[in-house]
PDB file of C-alpha atoms and ligand atoms in Angstrom:
ATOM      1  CA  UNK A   1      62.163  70.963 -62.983  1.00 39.00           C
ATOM      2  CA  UNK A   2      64.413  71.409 -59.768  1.00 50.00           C
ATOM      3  CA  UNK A   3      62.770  71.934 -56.360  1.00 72.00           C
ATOM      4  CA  UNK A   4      66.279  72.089 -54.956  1.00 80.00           C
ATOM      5  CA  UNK A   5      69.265  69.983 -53.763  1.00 89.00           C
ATOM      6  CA  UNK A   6      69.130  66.631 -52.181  1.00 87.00           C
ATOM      7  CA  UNK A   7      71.835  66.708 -49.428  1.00 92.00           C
ATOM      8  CA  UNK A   8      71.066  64.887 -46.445  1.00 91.00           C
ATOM      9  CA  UNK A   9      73.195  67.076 -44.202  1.00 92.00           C
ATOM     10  CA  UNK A  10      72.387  69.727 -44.899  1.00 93.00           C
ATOM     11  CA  UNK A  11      69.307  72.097 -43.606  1.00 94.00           C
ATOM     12  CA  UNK A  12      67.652  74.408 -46.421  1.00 93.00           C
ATOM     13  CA  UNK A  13      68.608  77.712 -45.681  1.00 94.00           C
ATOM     14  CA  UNK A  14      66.963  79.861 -48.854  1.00 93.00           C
ATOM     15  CA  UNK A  15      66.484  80.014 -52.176  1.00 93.00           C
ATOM     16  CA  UNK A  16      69.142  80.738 -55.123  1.00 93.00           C
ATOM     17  CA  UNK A  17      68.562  84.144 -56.299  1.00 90.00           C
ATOM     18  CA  UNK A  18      69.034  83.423 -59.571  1.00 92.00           C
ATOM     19  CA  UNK A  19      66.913  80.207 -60.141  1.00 90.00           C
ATOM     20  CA  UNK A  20      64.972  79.917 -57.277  1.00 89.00           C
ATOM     21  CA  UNK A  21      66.215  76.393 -56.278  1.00 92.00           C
ATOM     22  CA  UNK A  22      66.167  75.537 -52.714  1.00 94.00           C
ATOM     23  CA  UNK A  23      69.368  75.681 -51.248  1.00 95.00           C
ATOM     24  CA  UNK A  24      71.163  73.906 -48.086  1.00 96.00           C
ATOM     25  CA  UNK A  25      73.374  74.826 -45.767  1.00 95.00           C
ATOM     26  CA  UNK A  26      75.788  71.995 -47.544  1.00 94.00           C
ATOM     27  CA  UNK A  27      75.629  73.674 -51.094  1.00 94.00           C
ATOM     28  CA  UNK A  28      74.780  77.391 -50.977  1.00 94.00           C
ATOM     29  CA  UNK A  29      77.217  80.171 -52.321  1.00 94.00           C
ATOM     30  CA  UNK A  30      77.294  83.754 -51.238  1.00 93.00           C
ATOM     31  CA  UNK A  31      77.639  86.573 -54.266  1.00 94.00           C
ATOM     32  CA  UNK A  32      76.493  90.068 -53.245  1.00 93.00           C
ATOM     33  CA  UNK A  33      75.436  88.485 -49.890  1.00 90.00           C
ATOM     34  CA  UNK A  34      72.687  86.714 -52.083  1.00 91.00           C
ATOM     35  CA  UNK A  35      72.530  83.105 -51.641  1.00 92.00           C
ATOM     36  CA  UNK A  36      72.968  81.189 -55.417  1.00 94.00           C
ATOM     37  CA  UNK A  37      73.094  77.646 -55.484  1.00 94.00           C
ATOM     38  CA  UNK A  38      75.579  74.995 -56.922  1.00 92.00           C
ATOM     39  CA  UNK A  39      74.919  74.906 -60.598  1.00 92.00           C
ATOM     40  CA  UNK A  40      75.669  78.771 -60.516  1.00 93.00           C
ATOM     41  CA  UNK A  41      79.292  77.581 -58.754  1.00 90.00           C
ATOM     42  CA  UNK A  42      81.537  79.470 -61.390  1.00 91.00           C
ATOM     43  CA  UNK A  43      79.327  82.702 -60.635  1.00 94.00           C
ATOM     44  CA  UNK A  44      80.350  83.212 -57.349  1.00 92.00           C
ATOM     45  CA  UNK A  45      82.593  86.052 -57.366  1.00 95.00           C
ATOM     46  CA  UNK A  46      81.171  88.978 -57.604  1.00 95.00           C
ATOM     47  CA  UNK A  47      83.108  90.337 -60.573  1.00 96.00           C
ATOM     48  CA  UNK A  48      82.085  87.821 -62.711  1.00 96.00           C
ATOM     49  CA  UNK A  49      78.547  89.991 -62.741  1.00 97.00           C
ATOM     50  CA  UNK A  50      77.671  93.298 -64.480  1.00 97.00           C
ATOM     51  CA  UNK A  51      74.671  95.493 -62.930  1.00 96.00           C
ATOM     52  CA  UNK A  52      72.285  96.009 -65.636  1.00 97.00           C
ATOM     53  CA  UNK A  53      69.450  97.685 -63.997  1.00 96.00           C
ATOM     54  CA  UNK A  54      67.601  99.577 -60.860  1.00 94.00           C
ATOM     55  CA  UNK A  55      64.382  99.090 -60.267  1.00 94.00           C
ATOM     56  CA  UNK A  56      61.871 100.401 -57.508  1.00 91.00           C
ATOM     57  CA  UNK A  57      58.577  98.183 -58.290  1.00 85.00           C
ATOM     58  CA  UNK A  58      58.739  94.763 -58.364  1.00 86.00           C
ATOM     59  CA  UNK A  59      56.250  94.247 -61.397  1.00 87.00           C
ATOM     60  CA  UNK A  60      58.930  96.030 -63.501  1.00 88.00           C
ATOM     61  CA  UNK A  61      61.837  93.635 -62.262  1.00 91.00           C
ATOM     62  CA  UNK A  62      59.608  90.412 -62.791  1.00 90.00           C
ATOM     63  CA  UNK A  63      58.778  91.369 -66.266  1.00 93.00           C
ATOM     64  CA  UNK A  64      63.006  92.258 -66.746  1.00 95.00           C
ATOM     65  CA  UNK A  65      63.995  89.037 -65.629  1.00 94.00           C
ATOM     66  CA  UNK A  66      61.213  87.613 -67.771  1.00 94.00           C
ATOM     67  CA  UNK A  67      62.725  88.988 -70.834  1.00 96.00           C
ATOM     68  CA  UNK A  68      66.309  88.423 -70.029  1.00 97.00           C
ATOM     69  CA  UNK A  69      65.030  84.577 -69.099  1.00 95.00           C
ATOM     70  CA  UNK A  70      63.852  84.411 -73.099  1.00 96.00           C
ATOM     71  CA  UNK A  71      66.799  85.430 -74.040  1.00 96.00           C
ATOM     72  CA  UNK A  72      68.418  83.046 -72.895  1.00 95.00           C
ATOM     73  CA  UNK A  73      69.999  85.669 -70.162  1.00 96.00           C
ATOM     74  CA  UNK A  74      70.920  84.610 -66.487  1.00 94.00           C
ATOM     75  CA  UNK A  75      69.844  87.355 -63.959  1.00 95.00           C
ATOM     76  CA  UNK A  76      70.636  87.600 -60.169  1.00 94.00           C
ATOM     77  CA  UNK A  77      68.435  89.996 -57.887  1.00 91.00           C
ATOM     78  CA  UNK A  78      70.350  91.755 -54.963  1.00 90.00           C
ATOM     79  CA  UNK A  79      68.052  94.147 -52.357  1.00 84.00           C
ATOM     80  CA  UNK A  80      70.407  96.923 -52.914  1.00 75.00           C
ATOM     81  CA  UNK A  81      69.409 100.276 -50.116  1.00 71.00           C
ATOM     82  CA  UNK A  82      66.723 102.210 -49.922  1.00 71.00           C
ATOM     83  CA  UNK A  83      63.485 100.026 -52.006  1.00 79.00           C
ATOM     84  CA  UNK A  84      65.340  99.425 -55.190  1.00 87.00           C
ATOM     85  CA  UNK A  85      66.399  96.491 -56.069  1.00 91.00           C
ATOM     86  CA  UNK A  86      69.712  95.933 -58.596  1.00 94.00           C
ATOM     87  CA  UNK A  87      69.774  93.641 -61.181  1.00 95.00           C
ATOM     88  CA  UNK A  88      72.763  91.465 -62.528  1.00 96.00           C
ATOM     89  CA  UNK A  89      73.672  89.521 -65.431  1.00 97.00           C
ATOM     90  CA  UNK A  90      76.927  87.294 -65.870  1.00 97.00           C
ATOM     91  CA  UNK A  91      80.124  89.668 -67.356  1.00 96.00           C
ATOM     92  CA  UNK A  92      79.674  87.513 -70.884  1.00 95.00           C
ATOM     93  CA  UNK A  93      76.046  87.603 -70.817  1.00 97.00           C
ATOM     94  CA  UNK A  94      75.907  91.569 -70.548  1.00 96.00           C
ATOM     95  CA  UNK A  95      75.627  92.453 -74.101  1.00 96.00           C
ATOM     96  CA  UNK A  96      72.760  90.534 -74.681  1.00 96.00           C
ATOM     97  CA  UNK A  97      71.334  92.007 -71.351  1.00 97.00           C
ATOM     98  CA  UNK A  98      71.827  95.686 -72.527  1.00 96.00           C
ATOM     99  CA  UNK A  99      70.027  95.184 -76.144  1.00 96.00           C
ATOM    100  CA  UNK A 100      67.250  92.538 -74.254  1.00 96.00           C
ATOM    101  CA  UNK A 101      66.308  95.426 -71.891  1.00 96.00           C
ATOM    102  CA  UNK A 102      66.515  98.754 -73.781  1.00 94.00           C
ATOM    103  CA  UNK A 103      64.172  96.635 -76.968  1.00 94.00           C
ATOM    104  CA  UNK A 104      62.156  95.619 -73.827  1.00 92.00           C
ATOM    105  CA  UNK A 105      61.895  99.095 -71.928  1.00 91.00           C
ATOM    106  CA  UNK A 106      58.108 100.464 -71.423  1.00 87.00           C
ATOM    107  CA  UNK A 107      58.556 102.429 -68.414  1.00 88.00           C
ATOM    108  CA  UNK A 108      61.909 102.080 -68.079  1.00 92.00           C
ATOM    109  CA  UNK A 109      65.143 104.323 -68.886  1.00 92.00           C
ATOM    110  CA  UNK A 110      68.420 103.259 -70.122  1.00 92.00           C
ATOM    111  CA  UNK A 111      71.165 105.439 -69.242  1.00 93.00           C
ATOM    112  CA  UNK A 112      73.029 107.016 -72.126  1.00 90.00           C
ATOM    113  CA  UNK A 113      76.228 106.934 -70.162  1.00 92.00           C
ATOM    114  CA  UNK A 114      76.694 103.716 -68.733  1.00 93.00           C
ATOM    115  CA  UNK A 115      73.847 102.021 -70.571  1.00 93.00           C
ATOM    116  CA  UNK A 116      72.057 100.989 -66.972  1.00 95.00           C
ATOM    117  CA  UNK A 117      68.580 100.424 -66.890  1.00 96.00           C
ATOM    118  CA  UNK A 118      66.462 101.998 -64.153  1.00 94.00           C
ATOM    119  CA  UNK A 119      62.464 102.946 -63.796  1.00 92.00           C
ATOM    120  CA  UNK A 120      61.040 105.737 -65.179  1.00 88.00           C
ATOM    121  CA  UNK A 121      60.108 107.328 -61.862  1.00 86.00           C
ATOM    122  CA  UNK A 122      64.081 107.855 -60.994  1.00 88.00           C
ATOM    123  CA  UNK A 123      65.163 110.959 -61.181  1.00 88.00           C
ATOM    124  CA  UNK A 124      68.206 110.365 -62.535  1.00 91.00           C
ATOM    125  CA  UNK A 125      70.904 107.420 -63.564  1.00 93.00           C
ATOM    126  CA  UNK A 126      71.764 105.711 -59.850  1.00 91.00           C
ATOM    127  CA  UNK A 127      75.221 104.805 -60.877  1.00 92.00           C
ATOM    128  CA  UNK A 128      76.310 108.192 -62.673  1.00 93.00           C
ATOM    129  CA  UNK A 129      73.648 110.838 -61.786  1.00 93.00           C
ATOM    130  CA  UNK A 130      72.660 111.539 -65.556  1.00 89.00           C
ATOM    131  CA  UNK A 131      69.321 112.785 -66.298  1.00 86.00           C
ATOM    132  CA  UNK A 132      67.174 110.589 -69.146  1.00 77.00           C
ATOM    133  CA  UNK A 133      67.546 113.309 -72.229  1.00 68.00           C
ATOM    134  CA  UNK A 134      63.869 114.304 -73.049  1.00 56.00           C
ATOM    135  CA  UNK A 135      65.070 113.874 -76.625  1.00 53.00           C
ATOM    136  CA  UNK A 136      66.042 110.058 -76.367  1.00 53.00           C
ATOM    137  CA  UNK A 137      63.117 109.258 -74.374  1.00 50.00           C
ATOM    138  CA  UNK A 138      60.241 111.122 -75.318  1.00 49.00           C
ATOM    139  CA  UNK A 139      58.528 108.229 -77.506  1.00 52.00           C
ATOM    140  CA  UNK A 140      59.051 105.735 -74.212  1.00 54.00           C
ATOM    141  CA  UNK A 141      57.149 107.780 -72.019  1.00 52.00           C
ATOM    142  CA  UNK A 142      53.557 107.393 -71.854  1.00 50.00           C
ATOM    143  CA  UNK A 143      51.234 109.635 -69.726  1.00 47.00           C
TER     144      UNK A 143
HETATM  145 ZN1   ZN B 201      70.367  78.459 -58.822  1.00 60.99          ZN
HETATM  146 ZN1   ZN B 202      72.307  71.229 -50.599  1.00 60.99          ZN
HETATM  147 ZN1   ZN B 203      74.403 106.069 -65.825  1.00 60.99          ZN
END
């Protein structure tokens, strides 16, 4: 396993947001103003990424990124405003993403309009303001 890169020049500035690799001030790349780190090169731009989810507790994103990672998904964490934080997969990878995540939901939603997954306490879709249909959802909440 990878601690991070090994570039004598450079200082360590961070982590990569998507594997958690040290990165240097020689090697880092800037998507979403989130520092990723060379092997993630051809993922720099940002609309090479899909947003996939919203979350507001960080126990929910860890176990998200958990699944995605066992299915073989690549995710990328950006501190979006206000506490949430969105969630991004690679444009190829998205499919996979959307079926990992909505098989995976506990207290989650998935948007019926743009498929986006956000937590359960969120009022409504963040991206296009729909409401989770009681119908869809019922048997995914629990109180
Ligand atoms: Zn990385
Ligand atoms: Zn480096
Ligand atoms: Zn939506």
């Amino acid at each position: 396993m990878e601690d991070g890169c090994e570039h004598p020049e450079g200082s360590p500035i961070g982590k990569c947001a998507i594997c958690d690799r040290t990165v240097c001030t020689e090697c880092y790349h800037d998507v979403f103003g989130a520092m990723i780190c060379d092997l993630h090169r051809g993922l720099e731009d940002e609309s090479d990424w899909e947003l996939v989810g919203f979350y507001d507790d960080a126990a929910s994103l860890s176990e998200r990124r958990y699944v995605l990672e066992e299915n073989g998904v690549t995710s990328l964490v950006v501190e979006g405003d206000e506490d949430a934080v969105e969630l991004y997969v690679p444009n190829i990878e998205k499919d996979d993403a959307f079926a990992s995540l909505e098989a995976s939901a506990d207290n989650e939603y998935s948007c019926p309009e743009c498929k986006i997954q956000f937590s359960g306490n969120m009022e409504a879709c963040p991206v296009c303001g729909v409401k989770p249909s009681d119908e869809d959802e019922a048997d995914q909440i629990r109180e």
